[in-house]
PDB file of C-alpha atoms and ligand atoms in Angstrom:
ATOM      1  CA  MET A   1     -15.530 -37.355  14.019  1.00 50.00           C
ATOM      2  CA  ASN A   2     -14.000 -33.936  14.520  1.00 57.00           C
ATOM      3  CA  PRO A   3     -16.180 -30.848  14.293  1.00 70.00           C
ATOM      4  CA  LYS A   4     -15.888 -29.241  10.860  1.00 90.00           C
ATOM      5  CA  SER A   5     -13.225 -26.682  10.110  1.00 94.00           C
ATOM      6  CA  VAL A   6     -11.809 -24.713   7.213  1.00 96.00           C
ATOM      7  CA  ILE A   7      -8.317 -23.934   5.964  1.00 96.00           C
ATOM      8  CA  ALA A   8      -7.741 -20.267   5.219  1.00 97.00           C
ATOM      9  CA  CYS A   9      -4.797 -18.661   3.511  1.00 97.00           C
ATOM     10  CA  ASP A  10      -3.859 -15.025   2.945  1.00 96.00           C
ATOM     11  CA  ILE A  11      -1.168 -14.457   0.317  1.00 95.00           C
ATOM     12  CA  GLY A  12       0.172 -10.952   0.792  1.00 89.00           C
ATOM     13  CA  GLY A  13       2.994  -8.987  -0.792  1.00 84.00           C
ATOM     14  CA  THR A  14       5.380  -9.762   2.069  1.00 85.00           C
ATOM     15  CA  LYS A  15       3.868 -12.547   4.159  1.00 90.00           C
ATOM     16  CA  THR A  16       1.628 -15.535   3.681  1.00 95.00           C
ATOM     17  CA  LEU A  17      -0.654 -16.563   6.540  1.00 96.00           C
ATOM     18  CA  THR A  18      -2.193 -20.013   6.777  1.00 97.00           C
ATOM     19  CA  ALA A  19      -4.742 -20.995   9.406  1.00 97.00           C
ATOM     20  CA  LEU A  20      -7.188 -23.606  10.581  1.00 96.00           C
ATOM     21  CA  ILE A  21     -10.499 -21.996  11.498  1.00 96.00           C
ATOM     22  CA  ASP A  22     -13.642 -23.597  12.920  1.00 94.00           C
ATOM     23  CA  ILE A  23     -17.074 -22.785  11.506  1.00 92.00           C
ATOM     24  CA  GLU A  24     -17.748 -20.323  14.340  1.00 93.00           C
ATOM     25  CA  GLY A  25     -14.803 -18.230  13.142  1.00 94.00           C
ATOM     26  CA  LYS A  26     -12.408 -19.286  15.879  1.00 95.00           C
ATOM     27  CA  ILE A  27      -8.792 -19.501  14.732  1.00 96.00           C
ATOM     28  CA  LEU A  28      -7.506 -22.865  15.954  1.00 94.00           C
ATOM     29  CA  PHE A  29      -3.996 -22.466  14.579  1.00 95.00           C
ATOM     30  CA  LYS A  30      -2.158 -19.878  12.511  1.00 96.00           C
ATOM     31  CA  GLU A  31       1.290 -19.700  10.961  1.00 96.00           C
ATOM     32  CA  ARG A  32       3.183 -17.222   8.804  1.00 95.00           C
ATOM     33  CA  HIS A  33       5.844 -17.506   6.111  1.00 96.00           C
ATOM     34  CA  PRO A  34       7.560 -14.932   3.941  1.00 95.00           C
ATOM     35  CA  THR A  35       5.876 -14.913   0.510  1.00 94.00           C
ATOM     36  CA  PRO A  36       8.274 -16.237  -2.169  1.00 94.00           C
ATOM     37  CA  LYS A  37       8.775 -13.563  -4.825  1.00 89.00           C
ATOM     38  CA  GLN A  38      10.438 -15.510  -7.646  1.00 91.00           C
ATOM     39  CA  SER A  39       7.538 -17.273  -9.316  1.00 94.00           C
ATOM     40  CA  ALA A  40       3.911 -18.305  -9.002  1.00 94.00           C
ATOM     41  CA  GLU A  41       5.067 -21.941  -8.784  1.00 94.00           C
ATOM     42  CA  GLN A  42       7.077 -21.186  -5.642  1.00 95.00           C
ATOM     43  CA  ILE A  43       4.035 -19.638  -3.996  1.00 96.00           C
ATOM     44  CA  VAL A  44       1.857 -22.593  -5.010  1.00 94.00           C
ATOM     45  CA  GLU A  45       4.458 -24.981  -3.624  1.00 94.00           C
ATOM     46  CA  LEU A  46       4.561 -23.215  -0.258  1.00 95.00           C
ATOM     47  CA  VAL A  47       0.802 -22.874   0.072  1.00 94.00           C
ATOM     48  CA  SER A  48       0.050 -26.449  -1.068  1.00 93.00           C
ATOM     49  CA  ALA A  49       2.616 -27.878   1.351  1.00 93.00           C
ATOM     50  CA  ARG A  50       1.238 -25.899   4.300  1.00 93.00           C
ATOM     51  CA  ILE A  51      -2.381 -26.746   3.464  1.00 92.00           C
ATOM     52  CA  SER A  52      -1.730 -30.481   3.212  1.00 89.00           C
ATOM     53  CA  LYS A  53       0.283 -30.574   6.472  1.00 89.00           C
ATOM     54  CA  LEU A  54      -1.915 -28.292   8.548  1.00 87.00           C
ATOM     55  CA  PRO A  55      -4.780 -30.576   9.647  1.00 82.00           C
ATOM     56  CA  GLY A  56      -2.510 -33.500  10.581  1.00 83.00           C
ATOM     57  CA  SER A  57      -0.085 -31.279  12.489  1.00 83.00           C
ATOM     58  CA  GLN A  58      -2.991 -30.149  14.661  1.00 82.00           C
ATOM     59  CA  GLY A  59      -4.422 -33.618  15.136  1.00 84.00           C
ATOM     60  CA  ILE A  60      -7.378 -32.914  12.883  1.00 83.00           C
ATOM     61  CA  ASP A  61      -8.785 -35.476  10.479  1.00 85.00           C
ATOM     62  CA  LYS A  62      -8.458 -34.181   6.921  1.00 84.00           C
ATOM     63  CA  ARG A  63     -11.940 -35.500   6.170  1.00 86.00           C
ATOM     64  CA  SER A  64     -13.415 -32.909   8.537  1.00 89.00           C
ATOM     65  CA  ILE A  65     -12.050 -30.020   6.431  1.00 93.00           C
ATOM     66  CA  LEU A  66     -14.862 -28.319   4.490  1.00 93.00           C
ATOM     67  CA  GLY A  67     -12.593 -26.585   2.017  1.00 94.00           C
ATOM     68  CA  VAL A  68      -9.876 -24.038   1.459  1.00 96.00           C
ATOM     69  CA  GLY A  69     -10.364 -20.271   1.146  1.00 97.00           C
ATOM     70  CA  ILE A  70      -7.522 -18.178  -0.255  1.00 97.00           C
ATOM     71  CA  GLY A  71      -7.148 -14.404  -0.334  1.00 96.00           C
ATOM     72  CA  VAL A  72      -4.660 -12.879  -2.759  1.00 95.00           C
ATOM     73  CA  ALA A  73      -3.346  -9.328  -3.001  1.00 89.00           C
ATOM     74  CA  GLY A  74      -4.333  -8.745  -6.608  1.00 88.00           C
ATOM     75  CA  THR A  75      -7.140  -8.745  -9.152  1.00 89.00           C
ATOM     76  CA  VAL A  76      -8.945 -12.067  -8.951  1.00 92.00           C
ATOM     77  CA  ASP A  77     -11.336 -13.662 -11.425  1.00 91.00           C
ATOM     78  CA  MET A  78     -13.192 -15.631  -8.809  1.00 88.00           C
ATOM     79  CA  GLU A  79     -15.390 -17.618 -11.169  1.00 88.00           C
ATOM     80  CA  ASN A  80     -12.467 -19.027 -13.153  1.00 92.00           C
ATOM     81  CA  GLY A  81     -10.106 -19.200 -10.181  1.00 92.00           C
ATOM     82  CA  LEU A  82      -7.554 -16.925 -11.838  1.00 93.00           C
ATOM     83  CA  VAL A  83      -5.291 -14.279 -10.379  1.00 94.00           C
ATOM     84  CA  VAL A  84      -5.450 -11.837 -13.291  1.00 92.00           C
ATOM     85  CA  SER A  85      -2.673  -9.571 -12.059  1.00 90.00           C
ATOM     86  CA  SER A  86      -0.978  -8.502  -8.867  1.00 89.00           C
ATOM     87  CA  PRO A  87       1.127  -5.420  -8.148  1.00 80.00           C
ATOM     88  CA  HIS A  88       3.454  -7.146  -5.671  1.00 83.00           C
ATOM     89  CA  LEU A  89       3.282 -10.845  -6.597  1.00 92.00           C
ATOM     90  CA  PRO A  90       4.435 -12.840  -9.668  1.00 93.00           C
ATOM     91  CA  PHE A  91       0.900 -13.646 -10.845  1.00 94.00           C
ATOM     92  CA  LYS A  92      -0.343 -13.035 -14.389  1.00 94.00           C
ATOM     93  CA  ASN A  93      -3.527 -14.868 -15.409  1.00 95.00           C
ATOM     94  CA  THR A  94      -2.389 -17.580 -13.019  1.00 96.00           C
ATOM     95  CA  PRO A  95      -4.914 -20.450 -12.565  1.00 96.00           C
ATOM     96  CA  LEU A  96      -4.253 -20.481  -8.825  1.00 95.00           C
ATOM     97  CA  LYS A  97      -7.407 -22.332  -7.847  1.00 95.00           C
ATOM     98  CA  GLN A  98      -6.573 -25.218 -10.172  1.00 94.00           C
ATOM     99  CA  MET A  99      -2.855 -25.253  -9.324  1.00 93.00           C
ATOM    100  CA  ILE A 100      -3.570 -25.568  -5.606  1.00 92.00           C
ATOM    101  CA  GLY A 101      -6.811 -27.554  -5.799  1.00 89.00           C
ATOM    102  CA  ASP A 102      -5.542 -30.305  -8.101  1.00 84.00           C
ATOM    103  CA  SER A 103      -3.233 -31.884  -5.563  1.00 78.00           C
ATOM    104  CA  LEU A 104      -5.497 -31.398  -2.553  1.00 83.00           C
ATOM    105  CA  LYS A 105      -8.830 -32.974  -3.464  1.00 82.00           C
ATOM    106  CA  LEU A 106     -10.573 -30.281  -1.472  1.00 87.00           C
ATOM    107  CA  PRO A 107     -12.810 -27.472  -2.740  1.00 90.00           C
ATOM    108  CA  VAL A 108     -10.736 -24.302  -3.159  1.00 94.00           C
ATOM    109  CA  LEU A 109     -12.098 -20.741  -3.413  1.00 95.00           C
ATOM    110  CA  ILE A 110      -9.964 -17.714  -4.149  1.00 95.00           C
ATOM    111  CA  ASP A 111     -10.760 -14.018  -3.875  1.00 95.00           C
ATOM    112  CA  ASN A 112      -9.152 -10.614  -3.457  1.00 93.00           C
ATOM    113  CA  ASP A 113      -7.604 -10.130   0.008  1.00 93.00           C
ATOM    114  CA  ALA A 114      -9.276  -6.807   0.811  1.00 93.00           C
ATOM    115  CA  THR A 115     -12.672  -8.089  -0.304  1.00 95.00           C
ATOM    116  CA  LEU A 116     -12.211 -11.018   2.067  1.00 96.00           C
ATOM    117  CA  ALA A 117     -11.104  -8.664   4.862  1.00 95.00           C
ATOM    118  CA  ALA A 118     -14.451  -6.866   4.446  1.00 96.00           C
ATOM    119  CA  LEU A 119     -16.311 -10.173   4.636  1.00 97.00           C
ATOM    120  CA  GLY A 120     -14.258 -11.206   7.685  1.00 97.00           C
ATOM    121  CA  GLU A 121     -15.136  -8.034   9.591  1.00 97.00           C
ATOM    122  CA  GLN A 122     -18.785  -8.347   8.574  1.00 97.00           C
ATOM    123  CA  LYS A 123     -19.134 -11.985   9.641  1.00 96.00           C
ATOM    124  CA  PHE A 124     -16.844 -12.157  12.658  1.00 96.00           C
ATOM    125  CA  GLY A 125     -15.473  -8.684  13.481  1.00 96.00           C
ATOM    126  CA  ILE A 126     -16.473  -5.129  14.280  1.00 96.00           C
ATOM    127  CA  ALA A 127     -19.068  -4.976  11.480  1.00 97.00           C
ATOM    128  CA  LYS A 128     -20.929  -8.099  12.627  1.00 96.00           C
ATOM    129  CA  GLY A 129     -24.638  -7.627  11.909  1.00 94.00           C
ATOM    130  CA  ILE A 130     -23.997  -4.537   9.742  1.00 97.00           C
ATOM    131  CA  HIS A 131     -25.565  -4.847   6.289  1.00 97.00           C
ATOM    132  CA  ASN A 132     -24.052  -1.909   4.419  1.00 98.00           C
ATOM    133  CA  MET A 133     -20.358  -1.391   4.976  1.00 98.00           C
ATOM    134  CA  VAL A 134     -17.126  -0.516   3.245  1.00 98.00           C
ATOM    135  CA  MET A 135     -13.712  -1.770   4.249  1.00 96.00           C
ATOM    136  CA  MET A 136     -10.506   0.041   3.414  1.00 95.00           C
ATOM    137  CA  THR A 137      -7.165  -1.659   3.990  1.00 92.00           C
ATOM    138  CA  ILE A 138      -4.227   0.719   4.156  1.00 91.00           C
ATOM    139  CA  GLY A 139      -0.782  -0.799   3.960  1.00 85.00           C
ATOM    140  CA  THR A 140       1.902  -0.655   1.283  1.00 82.00           C
ATOM    141  CA  GLY A 141      -1.039  -0.030  -1.060  1.00 86.00           C
ATOM    142  CA  ILE A 142      -4.735   0.622  -0.452  1.00 92.00           C
ATOM    143  CA  GLY A 143      -7.389  -2.029  -1.028  1.00 91.00           C
ATOM    144  CA  GLY A 144     -11.087  -2.191  -0.394  1.00 94.00           C
ATOM    145  CA  GLY A 145     -14.217  -4.256  -0.174  1.00 96.00           C
ATOM    146  CA  ILE A 146     -17.866  -3.247  -0.378  1.00 97.00           C
ATOM    147  CA  ILE A 147     -20.740  -5.078   1.286  1.00 97.00           C
ATOM    148  CA  ILE A 148     -24.281  -4.133   0.329  1.00 97.00           C
ATOM    149  CA  LYS A 149     -27.309  -5.725   2.012  1.00 97.00           C
ATOM    150  CA  GLY A 150     -25.040  -8.272   3.639  1.00 94.00           C
ATOM    151  CA  GLU A 151     -23.390  -9.412   0.415  1.00 93.00           C
ATOM    152  CA  ILE A 152     -20.087  -8.621  -1.260  1.00 94.00           C
ATOM    153  CA  TYR A 153     -20.626  -6.204  -4.122  1.00 95.00           C
ATOM    154  CA  ARG A 154     -18.487  -7.423  -7.039  1.00 91.00           C
ATOM    155  CA  GLY A 155     -19.633  -5.251  -9.940  1.00 91.00           C
ATOM    156  CA  THR A 156     -20.011  -6.449 -13.529  1.00 88.00           C
ATOM    157  CA  THR A 157     -16.649  -8.108 -14.045  1.00 83.00           C
ATOM    158  CA  GLY A 158     -15.727  -8.804 -10.419  1.00 82.00           C
ATOM    159  CA  GLY A 159     -13.470  -5.762 -10.311  1.00 84.00           C
ATOM    160  CA  ALA A 160     -15.507  -3.617  -7.873  1.00 90.00           C
ATOM    161  CA  GLY A 161     -14.057  -2.308  -4.639  1.00 93.00           C
ATOM    162  CA  GLU A 162     -10.812  -0.811  -5.973  1.00 92.00           C
ATOM    163  CA  ILE A 163     -11.122   2.003  -3.478  1.00 95.00           C
ATOM    164  CA  GLY A 164      -7.388   2.704  -3.534  1.00 94.00           C
ATOM    165  CA  HIS A 165      -7.556   3.826  -7.137  1.00 95.00           C
ATOM    166  CA  MET A 166     -10.273   6.432  -6.871  1.00 97.00           C
ATOM    167  CA  VAL A 167      -8.766   9.657  -8.111  1.00 98.00           C
ATOM    168  CA  ILE A 168      -8.472  12.404  -5.516  1.00 97.00           C
ATOM    169  CA  ASP A 169      -6.184  14.829  -7.355  1.00 97.00           C
ATOM    170  CA  VAL A 170      -5.949  14.660 -11.169  1.00 97.00           C
ATOM    171  CA  ASN A 171      -2.700  16.627 -10.999  1.00 96.00           C
ATOM    172  CA  GLY A 172      -1.209  14.411  -8.303  1.00 95.00           C
ATOM    173  CA  PRO A 173       1.677  11.931  -8.538  1.00 94.00           C
ATOM    174  CA  GLU A 174       1.376   9.009 -10.964  1.00 93.00           C
ATOM    175  CA  ASP A 175       0.476   5.572  -9.641  1.00 90.00           C
ATOM    176  CA  ASP A 176       1.328   2.112 -11.045  1.00 85.00           C
ATOM    177  CA  CYS A 177      -2.321   1.808 -12.070  1.00 86.00           C
ATOM    178  CA  GLY A 178      -1.787   4.556 -14.628  1.00 90.00           C
ATOM    179  CA  ALA A 179      -3.863   7.234 -12.917  1.00 93.00           C
ATOM    180  CA  ARG A 180      -2.602  10.427 -11.358  1.00 96.00           C
ATOM    181  CA  GLY A 181      -3.380  11.262  -7.771  1.00 97.00           C
ATOM    182  CA  CYS A 182      -5.362   8.160  -6.894  1.00 97.00           C
ATOM    183  CA  LEU A 183      -5.779   7.530  -3.173  1.00 97.00           C
ATOM    184  CA  GLU A 184      -2.997   4.934  -3.190  1.00 94.00           C
ATOM    185  CA  ALA A 185      -0.570   7.489  -4.657  1.00 95.00           C
ATOM    186  CA  LEU A 186      -1.480   9.965  -1.914  1.00 96.00           C
ATOM    187  CA  ALA A 187      -2.172   8.085   1.312  1.00 95.00           C
ATOM    188  CA  SER A 188      -0.693   4.557   1.215  1.00 92.00           C
ATOM    189  CA  GLY A 189       2.323   3.581   3.314  1.00 90.00           C
ATOM    190  CA  ASP A 190       4.502   3.811   0.197  1.00 89.00           C
ATOM    191  CA  ALA A 191       3.123   7.230  -0.752  1.00 93.00           C
ATOM    192  CA  ILE A 192       3.715   8.595   2.746  1.00 93.00           C
ATOM    193  CA  GLY A 193       7.312   7.386   2.695  1.00 92.00           C
ATOM    194  CA  GLU A 194       7.806   8.920  -0.734  1.00 93.00           C
ATOM    195  CA  MET A 195       6.401  12.288   0.347  1.00 93.00           C
ATOM    196  CA  ALA A 196       8.790  12.324   3.305  1.00 93.00           C
ATOM    197  CA  GLY A 197      11.765  11.936   0.991  1.00 92.00           C
ATOM    198  CA  GLY A 198      12.041   8.233   0.248  1.00 91.00           C
ATOM    199  CA  ILE A 199      11.857   6.569   3.659  1.00 90.00           C
ATOM    200  CA  SER A 200       9.308   3.976   4.788  1.00 86.00           C
ATOM    201  CA  GLY A 201       5.827   4.866   5.984  1.00 85.00           C
ATOM    202  CA  GLU A 202       6.692   3.403   9.386  1.00 84.00           C
ATOM    203  CA  GLN A 203       9.723   5.674   9.702  1.00 89.00           C
ATOM    204  CA  VAL A 204       7.544   8.701   8.977  1.00 91.00           C
ATOM    205  CA  ALA A 205       5.135   7.706  11.747  1.00 87.00           C
ATOM    206  CA  GLN A 206       8.070   7.246  14.149  1.00 89.00           C
ATOM    207  CA  SER A 207       9.558  10.647  13.289  1.00 91.00           C
ATOM    208  CA  ALA A 208       6.157  12.280  13.704  1.00 91.00           C
ATOM    209  CA  GLY A 209       5.921  10.680  17.139  1.00 88.00           C
ATOM    210  CA  LYS A 210       9.130  12.475  18.071  1.00 92.00           C
ATOM    211  CA  GLY A 211       7.694  15.801  16.917  1.00 92.00           C
ATOM    212  CA  ASP A 212       9.401  16.031  13.509  1.00 93.00           C
ATOM    213  CA  GLN A 213       7.545  18.848  11.729  1.00 95.00           C
ATOM    214  CA  ASN A 214       8.079  17.548   8.200  1.00 94.00           C
ATOM    215  CA  ALA A 215       6.790  14.071   9.147  1.00 93.00           C
ATOM    216  CA  LEU A 216       3.762  15.636  10.824  1.00 94.00           C
ATOM    217  CA  ARG A 217       3.018  17.680   7.700  1.00 95.00           C
ATOM    218  CA  VAL A 218       3.278  14.593   5.500  1.00 95.00           C
ATOM    219  CA  LEU A 219       0.905  12.595   7.725  1.00 94.00           C
ATOM    220  CA  LYS A 220      -1.614  15.445   7.791  1.00 95.00           C
ATOM    221  CA  ARG A 221      -1.487  15.675   4.021  1.00 96.00           C
ATOM    222  CA  ALA A 222      -2.071  11.926   3.724  1.00 95.00           C
ATOM    223  CA  GLY A 223      -4.917  12.208   6.255  1.00 95.00           C
ATOM    224  CA  LYS A 224      -6.531  14.932   4.183  1.00 97.00           C
ATOM    225  CA  SER A 225      -6.422  12.774   1.032  1.00 97.00           C
ATOM    226  CA  LEU A 226      -7.740   9.797   2.971  1.00 96.00           C
ATOM    227  CA  GLY A 227     -10.554  11.992   4.309  1.00 97.00           C
ATOM    228  CA  ALA A 228     -11.482  13.053   0.772  1.00 98.00           C
ATOM    229  CA  GLY A 229     -11.609   9.376  -0.225  1.00 98.00           C
ATOM    230  CA  LEU A 230     -13.751   8.490   2.788  1.00 98.00           C
ATOM    231  CA  ALA A 231     -16.099  11.426   2.106  1.00 98.00           C
ATOM    232  CA  ASN A 232     -16.587  10.100  -1.450  1.00 98.00           C
ATOM    233  CA  LEU A 233     -17.452   6.672  -0.067  1.00 98.00           C
ATOM    234  CA  VAL A 234     -19.864   8.201   2.449  1.00 98.00           C
ATOM    235  CA  ASN A 235     -21.593  10.219  -0.296  1.00 98.00           C
ATOM    236  CA  ILE A 236     -21.805   7.358  -2.791  1.00 97.00           C
ATOM    237  CA  PHE A 237     -22.635   4.380  -0.575  1.00 98.00           C
ATOM    238  CA  ASP A 238     -24.201   5.952   2.521  1.00 98.00           C
ATOM    239  CA  PRO A 239     -22.804   3.018   4.541  1.00 98.00           C
ATOM    240  CA  GLU A 240     -23.582   2.309   8.161  1.00 98.00           C
ATOM    241  CA  MET A 241     -19.922   1.708   8.807  1.00 98.00           C
ATOM    242  CA  ILE A 242     -16.514   2.145   7.218  1.00 97.00           C
ATOM    243  CA  VAL A 243     -13.837  -0.122   8.666  1.00 96.00           C
ATOM    244  CA  LEU A 244     -10.192   0.918   8.343  1.00 95.00           C
ATOM    245  CA  GLY A 245      -7.656  -1.872   8.518  1.00 91.00           C
ATOM    246  CA  GLY A 246      -4.362  -3.181   7.265  1.00 79.00           C
ATOM    247  CA  GLY A 247      -0.787  -2.226   7.929  1.00 70.00           C
ATOM    248  CA  VAL A 248       0.883   0.075  10.390  1.00 53.00           C
ATOM    249  CA  MET A 249      -0.512   3.368   9.188  1.00 57.00           C
ATOM    250  CA  ILE A 250      -3.811   2.576  10.762  1.00 60.00           C
ATOM    251  CA  ASP A 251      -2.232   3.022  14.198  1.00 67.00           C
ATOM    252  CA  ASP A 252      -1.409   6.566  13.255  1.00 78.00           C
ATOM    253  CA  LYS A 253      -3.842   8.835  15.061  1.00 85.00           C
ATOM    254  CA  ILE A 254      -2.796  11.929  13.110  1.00 89.00           C
ATOM    255  CA  ILE A 255      -3.937  10.458   9.797  1.00 92.00           C
ATOM    256  CA  ILE A 256      -7.217   9.123  11.157  1.00 92.00           C
ATOM    257  CA  GLU A 257      -8.103  12.330  13.018  1.00 94.00           C
ATOM    258  CA  GLU A 258      -7.366  14.474   9.997  1.00 95.00           C
ATOM    259  CA  ALA A 259      -9.374  12.129   7.754  1.00 96.00           C
ATOM    260  CA  LYS A 260     -12.372  12.162  10.121  1.00 96.00           C
ATOM    261  CA  ARG A 261     -12.236  15.962  10.265  1.00 97.00           C
ATOM    262  CA  VAL A 262     -12.442  16.157   6.454  1.00 98.00           C
ATOM    263  CA  VAL A 263     -15.406  13.749   6.419  1.00 98.00           C
ATOM    264  CA  ALA A 264     -17.228  15.735   9.128  1.00 97.00           C
ATOM    265  CA  GLU A 265     -16.696  18.972   7.205  1.00 97.00           C
ATOM    266  CA  THR A 266     -17.231  17.890   3.611  1.00 97.00           C
ATOM    267  CA  ALA A 267     -19.360  14.739   3.283  1.00 97.00           C
ATOM    268  CA  LEU A 268     -23.060  15.250   2.680  1.00 97.00           C
ATOM    269  CA  LYS A 269     -25.786  15.102   5.284  1.00 96.00           C
ATOM    270  CA  PRO A 270     -27.455  12.964   6.485  1.00 97.00           C
ATOM    271  CA  ASN A 271     -24.910  10.326   5.416  1.00 96.00           C
ATOM    272  CA  ARG A 272     -22.017  11.849   7.344  1.00 97.00           C
ATOM    273  CA  ASP A 273     -23.979  11.989  10.590  1.00 96.00           C
ATOM    274  CA  THR A 274     -24.919   8.315  10.593  1.00 97.00           C
ATOM    275  CA  VAL A 275     -21.757   6.652   9.279  1.00 98.00           C
ATOM    276  CA  ARG A 276     -19.362   5.196  11.832  1.00 97.00           C
ATOM    277  CA  ILE A 277     -15.702   5.190  10.827  1.00 96.00           C
ATOM    278  CA  VAL A 278     -13.935   2.576  12.939  1.00 95.00           C
ATOM    279  CA  ILE A 279     -10.681   0.656  13.150  1.00 93.00           C
ATOM    280  CA  SER A 280     -10.634  -3.040  12.244  1.00 93.00           C
ATOM    281  CA  GLU A 281     -11.154  -5.432  15.129  1.00 90.00           C
ATOM    282  CA  LEU A 282      -9.563  -8.452  13.510  1.00 94.00           C
ATOM    283  CA  GLY A 283      -6.325  -6.825  12.326  1.00 91.00           C
ATOM    284  CA  GLU A 284      -4.252  -9.145  10.162  1.00 90.00           C
ATOM    285  CA  ASP A 285      -6.758 -11.976  10.730  1.00 95.00           C
ATOM    286  CA  ALA A 286      -9.564 -10.195   8.828  1.00 95.00           C
ATOM    287  CA  GLY A 287      -8.558 -11.696   5.471  1.00 95.00           C
ATOM    288  CA  LEU A 288      -8.199 -15.204   6.908  1.00 97.00           C
ATOM    289  CA  LEU A 289     -11.601 -15.055   8.576  1.00 98.00           C
ATOM    290  CA  GLY A 290     -13.148 -13.720   5.378  1.00 97.00           C
ATOM    291  CA  ALA A 291     -11.613 -16.604   3.435  1.00 97.00           C
ATOM    292  CA  ALA A 292     -13.115 -19.011   5.979  1.00 97.00           C
ATOM    293  CA  ALA A 293     -16.513 -17.277   5.744  1.00 96.00           C
ATOM    294  CA  LEU A 294     -16.448 -17.626   1.958  1.00 95.00           C
ATOM    295  CA  VAL A 295     -15.985 -21.403   2.209  1.00 95.00           C
ATOM    296  CA  ILE A 296     -18.574 -21.808   4.980  1.00 94.00           C
ATOM    297  CA  GLU A 297     -21.142 -19.786   2.988  1.00 90.00           C
ATOM    298  CA  LYS A 298     -20.557 -21.825  -0.146  1.00 88.00           C
ATOM    299  CA  VAL A 299     -20.825 -25.166   1.616  1.00 81.00           C
ATOM    300  CA  ASN A 300     -23.984 -24.082   3.469  1.00 78.00           C
ATOM    301  CA  GLY A 301     -25.407 -22.744   0.206  1.00 76.00           C
ATOM    302  CA  GLU A 302     -24.944 -26.111  -1.484  1.00 70.00           C
ATOM    303  CA  ARG A 303     -26.690 -28.089   1.210  1.00 60.00           C
TER     304      ARG A 303
HETATM  305 ZN1  LIG B 401      -3.908   3.898  -8.551  1.00 54.22          ZN
END
């Protein structure tokens, strides 16, 4: 009999990652595919096919798989296995858990991708052993996850952790969420590109690297907004650690330095003196490892 392992899947706006992970959090195999954009059925087809092939392709007996954990970029009703909505994917009240689980005969759990990234860092990454932490994922958009006393904080309806939509500037640019000047509209990769005149966030970072003054100004402005958001988190949650992850912008020192400066100057004491603001250790694997942790926790809980 093989040692137990878990299948994890991270369905993002551009790519879908699928992996086999052992119960110690070691990634045994990982693959990536572009996420189909046409319909939910296409995504289900891709994910189901990968999940059913994965164990066999790695010489692992399917019977040793504990279950499947899936992270989705969107609002997830975990209890009912629904993806309520998603800004970048064709999901609308989609019963994803049932659609994927039906053909597999394996337990399937789904959750928001950023929430799972938080869990991944807390179980297997830089926040291992930390009980109070907040994760912020900065990519095309901004997502988040909150862990309090070692457990994911989900709020009343499961919608907690939407850090990207906290309002920083009520007179700021409008976001898809309907608010003006939320963090996502001011500091996400898309927002940075927009501020620089309609290029991509990556291009802005490259130009800044070459000393382009406008790009540098844009990144500093984004860093300032990010810092205001982080200071709010520090004041409200008094976390031991805030982990920044996701996307290319996180490699941008200008944004991070500016954000840390704002936190040091404006967040309240003693919170600001104890919090550690760090960069994700797991990178793009955080969501996968969180998805694995979710399955492992559930199976252990049922024993
Ligand atoms: Zn928003």
